[in-house]
GROMACS .gro file of C-alpha atoms in nm:
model
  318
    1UNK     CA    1  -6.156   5.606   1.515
    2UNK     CA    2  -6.415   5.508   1.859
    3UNK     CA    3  -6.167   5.194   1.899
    4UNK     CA    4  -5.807   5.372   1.864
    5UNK     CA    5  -5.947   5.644   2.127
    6UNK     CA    6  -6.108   5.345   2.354
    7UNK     CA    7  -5.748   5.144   2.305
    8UNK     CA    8  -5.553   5.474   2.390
    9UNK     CA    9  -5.796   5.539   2.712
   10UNK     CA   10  -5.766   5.182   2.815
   11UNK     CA   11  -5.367   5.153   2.781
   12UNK     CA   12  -5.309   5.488   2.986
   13UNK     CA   13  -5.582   5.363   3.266
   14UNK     CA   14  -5.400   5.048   3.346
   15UNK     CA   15  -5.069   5.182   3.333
   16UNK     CA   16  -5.161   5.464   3.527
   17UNK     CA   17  -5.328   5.242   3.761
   18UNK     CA   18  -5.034   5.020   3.779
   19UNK     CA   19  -4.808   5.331   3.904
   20UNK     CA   20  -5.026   5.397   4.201
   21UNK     CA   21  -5.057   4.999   4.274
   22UNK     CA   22  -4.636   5.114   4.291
   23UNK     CA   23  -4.655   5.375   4.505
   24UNK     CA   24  -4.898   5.278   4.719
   25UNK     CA   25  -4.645   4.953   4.799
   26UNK     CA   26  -4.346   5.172   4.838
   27UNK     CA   27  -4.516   5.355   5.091
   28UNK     CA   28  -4.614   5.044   5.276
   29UNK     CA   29  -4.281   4.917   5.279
   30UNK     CA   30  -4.083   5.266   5.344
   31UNK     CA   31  -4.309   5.408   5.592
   32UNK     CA   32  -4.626   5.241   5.735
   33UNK     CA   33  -4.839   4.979   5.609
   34UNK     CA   34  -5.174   5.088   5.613
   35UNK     CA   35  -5.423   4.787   5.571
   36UNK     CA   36  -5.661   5.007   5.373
   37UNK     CA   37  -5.398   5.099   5.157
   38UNK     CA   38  -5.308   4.691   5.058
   39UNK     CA   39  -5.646   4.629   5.002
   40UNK     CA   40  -5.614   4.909   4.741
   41UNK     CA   41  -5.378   4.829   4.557
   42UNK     CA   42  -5.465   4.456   4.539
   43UNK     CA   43  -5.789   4.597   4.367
   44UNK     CA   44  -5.590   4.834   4.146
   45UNK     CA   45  -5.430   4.539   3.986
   46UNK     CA   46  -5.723   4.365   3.944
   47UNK     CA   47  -5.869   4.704   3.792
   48UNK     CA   48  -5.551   4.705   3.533
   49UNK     CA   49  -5.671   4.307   3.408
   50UNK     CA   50  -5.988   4.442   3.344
   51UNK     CA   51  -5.818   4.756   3.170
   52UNK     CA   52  -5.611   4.542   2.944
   53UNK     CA   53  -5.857   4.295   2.904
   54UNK     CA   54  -6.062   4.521   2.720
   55UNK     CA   55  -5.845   4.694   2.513
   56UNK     CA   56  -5.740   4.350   2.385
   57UNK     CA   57  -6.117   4.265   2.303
   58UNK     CA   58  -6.138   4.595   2.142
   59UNK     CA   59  -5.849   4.556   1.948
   60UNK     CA   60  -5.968   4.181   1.828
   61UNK     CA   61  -6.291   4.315   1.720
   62UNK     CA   62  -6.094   4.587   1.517
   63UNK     CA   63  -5.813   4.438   1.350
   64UNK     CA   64  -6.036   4.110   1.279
   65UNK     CA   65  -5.753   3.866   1.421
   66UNK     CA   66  -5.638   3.789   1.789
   67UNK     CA   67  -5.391   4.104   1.933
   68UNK     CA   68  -5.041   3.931   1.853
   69UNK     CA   69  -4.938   4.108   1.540
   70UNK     CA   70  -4.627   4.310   1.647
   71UNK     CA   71  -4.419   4.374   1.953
   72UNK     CA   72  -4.616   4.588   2.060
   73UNK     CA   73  -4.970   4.379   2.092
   74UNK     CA   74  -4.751   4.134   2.209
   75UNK     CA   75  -4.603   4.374   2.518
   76UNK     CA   76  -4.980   4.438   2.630
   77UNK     CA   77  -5.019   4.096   2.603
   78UNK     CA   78  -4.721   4.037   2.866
   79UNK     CA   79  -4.834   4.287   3.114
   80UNK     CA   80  -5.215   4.076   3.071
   81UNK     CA   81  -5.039   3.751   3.169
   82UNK     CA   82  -4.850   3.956   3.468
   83UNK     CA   83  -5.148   4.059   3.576
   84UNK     CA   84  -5.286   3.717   3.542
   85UNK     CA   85  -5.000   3.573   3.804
   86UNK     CA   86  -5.040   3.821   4.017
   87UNK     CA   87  -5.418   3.714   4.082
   88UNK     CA   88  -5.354   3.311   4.130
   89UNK     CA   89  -5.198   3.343   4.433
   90UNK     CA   90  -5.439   3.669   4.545
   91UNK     CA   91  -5.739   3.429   4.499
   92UNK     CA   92  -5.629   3.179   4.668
   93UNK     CA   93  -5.514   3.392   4.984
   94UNK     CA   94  -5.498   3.763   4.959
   95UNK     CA   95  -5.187   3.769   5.210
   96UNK     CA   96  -4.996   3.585   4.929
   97UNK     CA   97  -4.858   3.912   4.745
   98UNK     CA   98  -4.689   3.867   4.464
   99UNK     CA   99  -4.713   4.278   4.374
  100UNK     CA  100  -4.372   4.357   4.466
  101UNK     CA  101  -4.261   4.132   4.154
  102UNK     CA  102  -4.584   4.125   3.943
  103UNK     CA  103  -4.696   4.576   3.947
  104UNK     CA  104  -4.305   4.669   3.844
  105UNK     CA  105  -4.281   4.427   3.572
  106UNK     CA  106  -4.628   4.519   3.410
  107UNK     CA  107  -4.531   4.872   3.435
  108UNK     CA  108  -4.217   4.830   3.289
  109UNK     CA  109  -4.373   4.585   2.993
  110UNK     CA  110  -4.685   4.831   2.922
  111UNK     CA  111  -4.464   5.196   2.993
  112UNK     CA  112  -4.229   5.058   2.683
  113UNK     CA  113  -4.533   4.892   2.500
  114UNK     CA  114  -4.690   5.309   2.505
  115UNK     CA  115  -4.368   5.458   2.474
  116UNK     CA  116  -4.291   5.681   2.133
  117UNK     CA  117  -4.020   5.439   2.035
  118UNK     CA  118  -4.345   5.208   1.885
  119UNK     CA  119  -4.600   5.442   1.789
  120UNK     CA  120  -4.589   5.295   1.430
  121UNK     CA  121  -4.722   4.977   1.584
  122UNK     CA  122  -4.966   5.125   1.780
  123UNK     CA  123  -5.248   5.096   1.435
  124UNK     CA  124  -5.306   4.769   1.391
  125UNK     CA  125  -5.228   4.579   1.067
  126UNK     CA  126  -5.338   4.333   0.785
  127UNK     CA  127  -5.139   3.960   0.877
  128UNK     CA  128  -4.852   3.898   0.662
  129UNK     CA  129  -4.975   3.548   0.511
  130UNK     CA  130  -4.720   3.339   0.759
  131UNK     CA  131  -4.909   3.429   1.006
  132UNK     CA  132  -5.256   3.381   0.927
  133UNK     CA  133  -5.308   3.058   1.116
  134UNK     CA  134  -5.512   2.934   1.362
  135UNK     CA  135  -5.228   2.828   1.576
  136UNK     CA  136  -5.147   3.181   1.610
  137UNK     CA  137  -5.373   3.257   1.898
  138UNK     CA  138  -5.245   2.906   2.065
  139UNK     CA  139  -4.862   2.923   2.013
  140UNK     CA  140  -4.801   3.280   2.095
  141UNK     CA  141  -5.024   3.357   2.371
  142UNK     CA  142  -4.857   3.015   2.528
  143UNK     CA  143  -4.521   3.162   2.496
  144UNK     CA  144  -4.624   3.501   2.613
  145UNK     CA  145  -4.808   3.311   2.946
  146UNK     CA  146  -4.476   3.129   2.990
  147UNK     CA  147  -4.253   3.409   2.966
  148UNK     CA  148  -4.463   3.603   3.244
  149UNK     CA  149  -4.437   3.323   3.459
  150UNK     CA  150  -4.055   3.229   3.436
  151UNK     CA  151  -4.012   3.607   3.477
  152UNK     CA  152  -4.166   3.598   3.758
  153UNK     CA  153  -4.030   3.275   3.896
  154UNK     CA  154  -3.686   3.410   3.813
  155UNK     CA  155  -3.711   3.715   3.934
  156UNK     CA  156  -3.814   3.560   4.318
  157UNK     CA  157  -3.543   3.348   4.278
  158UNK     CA  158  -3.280   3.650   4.250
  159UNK     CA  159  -3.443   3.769   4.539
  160UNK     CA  160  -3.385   3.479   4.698
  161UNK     CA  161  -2.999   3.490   4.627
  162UNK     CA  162  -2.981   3.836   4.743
  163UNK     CA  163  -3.163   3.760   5.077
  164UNK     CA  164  -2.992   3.460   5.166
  165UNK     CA  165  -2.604   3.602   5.099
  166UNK     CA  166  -2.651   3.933   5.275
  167UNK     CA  167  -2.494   4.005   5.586
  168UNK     CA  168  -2.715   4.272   5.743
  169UNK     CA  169  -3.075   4.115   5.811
  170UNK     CA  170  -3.213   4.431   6.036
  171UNK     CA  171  -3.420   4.557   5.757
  172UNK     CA  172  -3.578   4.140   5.731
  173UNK     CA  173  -3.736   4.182   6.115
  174UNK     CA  174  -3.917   4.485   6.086
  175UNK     CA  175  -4.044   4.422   5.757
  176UNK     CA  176  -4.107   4.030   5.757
  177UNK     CA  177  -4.453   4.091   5.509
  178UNK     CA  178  -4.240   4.270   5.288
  179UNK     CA  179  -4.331   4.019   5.005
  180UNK     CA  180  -4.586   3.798   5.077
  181UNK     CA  181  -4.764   3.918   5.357
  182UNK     CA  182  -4.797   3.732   5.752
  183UNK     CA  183  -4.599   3.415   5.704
  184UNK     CA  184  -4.722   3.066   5.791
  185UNK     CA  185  -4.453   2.723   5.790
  186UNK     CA  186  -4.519   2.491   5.477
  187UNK     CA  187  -4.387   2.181   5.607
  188UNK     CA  188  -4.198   2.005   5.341
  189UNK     CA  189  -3.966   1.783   5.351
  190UNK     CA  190  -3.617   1.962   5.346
  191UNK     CA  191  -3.755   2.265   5.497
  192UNK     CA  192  -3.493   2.590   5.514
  193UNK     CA  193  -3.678   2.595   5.867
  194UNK     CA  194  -3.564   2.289   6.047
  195UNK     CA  195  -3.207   2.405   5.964
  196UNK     CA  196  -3.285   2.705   6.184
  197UNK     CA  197  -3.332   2.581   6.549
  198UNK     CA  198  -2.984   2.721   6.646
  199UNK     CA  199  -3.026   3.033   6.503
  200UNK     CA  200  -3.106   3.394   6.684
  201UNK     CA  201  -3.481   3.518   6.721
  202UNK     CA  202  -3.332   3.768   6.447
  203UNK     CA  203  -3.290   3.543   6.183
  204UNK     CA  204  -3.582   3.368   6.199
  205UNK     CA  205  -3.744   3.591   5.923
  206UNK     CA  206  -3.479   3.590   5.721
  207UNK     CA  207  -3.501   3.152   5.647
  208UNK     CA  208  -3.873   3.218   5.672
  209UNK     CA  209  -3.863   3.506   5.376
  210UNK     CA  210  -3.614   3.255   5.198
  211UNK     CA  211  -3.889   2.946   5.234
  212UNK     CA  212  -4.128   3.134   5.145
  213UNK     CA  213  -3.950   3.313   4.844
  214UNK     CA  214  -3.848   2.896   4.748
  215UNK     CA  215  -4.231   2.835   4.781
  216UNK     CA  216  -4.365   3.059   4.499
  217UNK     CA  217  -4.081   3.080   4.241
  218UNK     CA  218  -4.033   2.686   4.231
  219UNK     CA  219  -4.480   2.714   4.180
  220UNK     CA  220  -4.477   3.014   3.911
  221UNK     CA  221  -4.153   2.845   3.733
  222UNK     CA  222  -4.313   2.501   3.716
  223UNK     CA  223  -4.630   2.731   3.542
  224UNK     CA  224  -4.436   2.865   3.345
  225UNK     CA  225  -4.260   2.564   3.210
  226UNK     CA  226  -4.569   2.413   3.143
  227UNK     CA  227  -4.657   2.680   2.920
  228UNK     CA  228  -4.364   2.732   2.740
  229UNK     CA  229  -4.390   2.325   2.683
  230UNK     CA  230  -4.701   2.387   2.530
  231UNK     CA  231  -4.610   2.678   2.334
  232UNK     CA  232  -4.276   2.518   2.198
  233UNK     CA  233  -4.478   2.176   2.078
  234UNK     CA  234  -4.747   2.411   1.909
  235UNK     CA  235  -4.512   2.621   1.729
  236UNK     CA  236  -4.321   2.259   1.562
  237UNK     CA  237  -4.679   2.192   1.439
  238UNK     CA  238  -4.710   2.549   1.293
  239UNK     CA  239  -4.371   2.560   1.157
  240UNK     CA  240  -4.447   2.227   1.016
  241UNK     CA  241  -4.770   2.362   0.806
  242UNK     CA  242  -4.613   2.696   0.748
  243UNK     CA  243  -4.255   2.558   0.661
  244UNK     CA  244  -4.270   2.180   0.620
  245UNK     CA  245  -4.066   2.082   0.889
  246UNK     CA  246  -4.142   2.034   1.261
  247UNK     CA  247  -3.806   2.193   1.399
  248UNK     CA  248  -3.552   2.399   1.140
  249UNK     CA  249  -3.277   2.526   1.416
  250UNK     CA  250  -3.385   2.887   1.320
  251UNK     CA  251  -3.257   3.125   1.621
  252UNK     CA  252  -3.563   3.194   1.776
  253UNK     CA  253  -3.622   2.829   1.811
  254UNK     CA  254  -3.270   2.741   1.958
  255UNK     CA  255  -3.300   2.967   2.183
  256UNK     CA  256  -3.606   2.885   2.299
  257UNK     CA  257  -3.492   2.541   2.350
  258UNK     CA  258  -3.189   2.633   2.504
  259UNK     CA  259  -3.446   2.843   2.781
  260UNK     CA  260  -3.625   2.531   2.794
  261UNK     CA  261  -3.359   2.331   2.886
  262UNK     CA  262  -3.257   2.563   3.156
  263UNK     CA  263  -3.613   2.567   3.330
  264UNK     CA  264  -3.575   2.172   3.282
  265UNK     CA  265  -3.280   2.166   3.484
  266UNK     CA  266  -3.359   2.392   3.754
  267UNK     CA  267  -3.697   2.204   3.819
  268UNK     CA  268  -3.476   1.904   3.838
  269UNK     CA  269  -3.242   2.051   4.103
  270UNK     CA  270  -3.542   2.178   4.289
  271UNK     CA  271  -3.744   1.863   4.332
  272UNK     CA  272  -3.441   1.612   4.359
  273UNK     CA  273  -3.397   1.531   4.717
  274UNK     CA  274  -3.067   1.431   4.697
  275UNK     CA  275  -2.924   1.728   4.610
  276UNK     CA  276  -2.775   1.979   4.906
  277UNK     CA  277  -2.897   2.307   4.909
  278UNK     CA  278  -3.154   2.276   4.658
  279UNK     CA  279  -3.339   2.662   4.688
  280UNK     CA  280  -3.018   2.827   4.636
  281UNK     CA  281  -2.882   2.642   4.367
  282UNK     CA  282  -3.178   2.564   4.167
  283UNK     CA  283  -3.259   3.002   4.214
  284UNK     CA  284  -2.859   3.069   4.044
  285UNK     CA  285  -2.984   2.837   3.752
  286UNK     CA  286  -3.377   3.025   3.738
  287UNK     CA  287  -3.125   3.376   3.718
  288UNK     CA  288  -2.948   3.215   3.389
  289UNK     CA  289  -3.265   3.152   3.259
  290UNK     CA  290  -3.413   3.537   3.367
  291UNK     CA  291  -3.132   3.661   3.091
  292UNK     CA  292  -3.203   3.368   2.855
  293UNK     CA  293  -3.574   3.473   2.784
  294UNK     CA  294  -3.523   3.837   2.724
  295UNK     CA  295  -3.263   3.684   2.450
  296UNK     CA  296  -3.557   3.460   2.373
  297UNK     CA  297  -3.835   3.723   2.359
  298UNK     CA  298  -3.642   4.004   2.272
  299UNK     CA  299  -3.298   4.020   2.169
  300UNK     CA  300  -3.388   3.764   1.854
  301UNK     CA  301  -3.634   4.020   1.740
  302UNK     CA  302  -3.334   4.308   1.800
  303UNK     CA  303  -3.131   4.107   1.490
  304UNK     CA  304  -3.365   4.064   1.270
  305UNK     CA  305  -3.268   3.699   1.164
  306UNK     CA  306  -3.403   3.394   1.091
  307UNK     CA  307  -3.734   3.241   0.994
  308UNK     CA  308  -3.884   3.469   1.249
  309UNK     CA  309  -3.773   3.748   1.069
  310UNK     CA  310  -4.093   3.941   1.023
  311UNK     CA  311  -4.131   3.964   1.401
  312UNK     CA  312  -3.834   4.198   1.416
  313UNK     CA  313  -4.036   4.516   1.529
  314UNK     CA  314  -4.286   4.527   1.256
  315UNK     CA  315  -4.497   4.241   1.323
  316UNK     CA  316  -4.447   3.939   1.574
  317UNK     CA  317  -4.230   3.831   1.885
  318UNK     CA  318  -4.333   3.545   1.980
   0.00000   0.00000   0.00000
């Protein structure tokens, strides 16, 4: 009974938190950014890892196996690794923000995860025997870290798109921080910036938001491909002991592959120099493969089907 009412505290502390890190960044944006007020919420996410960090220990130490049993361990998990990303750049420089993509997505992950529609899955369960393994800590919590990541990555990229195709760039010159803070030049080869010489003063935040927008989601997209690399060879070794063969076509593993392939060939566009226009068309491939991983993550576990039946709302979604 102490752990279910520490786990309830814990999950309405960081999502509560989360909402304020939201506010506080709408404000900033629609009306004055207040330096205190950044600061804030830059601690307020790092207030929600420690929030879900510990309701994940707790719920270890309860249920006797690591928190990956159902969708909805598996949602707290996400909005943990979301949290995660939005620290590596934060650490490295705080003016690197990554809030704007990182604070929505964890509240939208962790206000579904402690919505009514999963309150059965809320009390944690025995392990079906499929999934008492040890490669259950190592294969899901990979694919969990990579879908955070590509999410991520992907969703910068749409930004991208959106940035570089509209018309009216006003809104870009009076709020050049808007996602990432004071901007610096990264001078690599193929800069967006060398195109923009000719170009008004006016514009010159608009190719700078666009490079910098490039920067992150080609560095969070190559994370998260790494992961999900990991995660897919770890799951052909557990599918192997739990099933007897290393790869069976089953749906969740297709698609998986198919994401995988996607990521593949976007970091291929992105880092092949002979390519024209690399940012924008590798970002149109990264928004494919934003649709392609809630298929992967979610939709799969909507149907029901498959070897990866029994994570169909009731226990796994890996």
């Amino acid at each position: 009974m102490i752990f279910v009412t520490l786990e309830h505290i814990l999950t309405h502390i960081s999502f509560s938190i989360i909402s304020i890190v939201i506010l506080i960044h709408l404000m900033n944006l629609l009306v004055y950014e207040i330096e205190g007020l950044r600061n804030s919420s830059e601690k307020g996410m790092i207030a929600t890892f420690f929030s879900i960090t510990g309701f994940l220990v707790i719920r270890w130490i309860s249920s006797g196996h690591f928190p990956l049993s159902n969708l909805y361990e598996s949602l707290i998990f996400l909005s943990w690794s979301l949290s995660i990303i939005h620290m590596i750049p934060y650490l490295g420089n705080p003016k690197n923000d990554l809030s704007a993509i990182t604070a929505p997505s964890a509240i939208f992950t962790q206000g579904f995860a402690t919505s009514g529609l999963l309150t059965e899955m809320h009390q944690s369960a025995i392990l079906v025997p499929a999934l008492q393994s040890q490669w259950l800590m190592m294969h899901v919590s990979m694919m969990l870290l990579s879908y955070a990541a590509l999410l991520c990555g992907s969703l910068l990229s749409v930004a991208l798109i959106v940035i570089t195709f509209q018309k009216n760039i006003d809104f870009l010159s009076f709020r050049k921080s808007f996602f990432f803070g004071e901007m610096e030049y990264l001078n690599e080869k193929g800069s967006v910036l060398k195109k923009t010489s000719f170009l008004s003063f006016q514009n010159f935040y608009k190719y700078q938001l666009i490079q910098r927008l490039d920067y992150w989601s080609y560095r969070v997209i190559s994370l998260g491909f790494t992961f999900l690399t990991i995660g897919i060879l770890s799951g052909a070794v557990w599918a192997n002991e739990a099933w007897g063969s290393y790869w069976n076509w089953d749906p969740k593993e297709t698609w998986a592959f198919i994401t995988w392939t996607i990521f593949a060939i976007y970091l291929h566009i992105r880092t092949n120099p002979k390519l024209q226009d690399q940012g924008t068309n590798s970002a149109f491939v990264a928004s494919i493969g934003f649709l392609l991983i809630w298929i992967c993550y979610f939709g799969i576990n909507l149907l029901g089907i498959g070897f990866h039946s029994y994570g169909s709302f009731q226990l796994i979604s890996n």
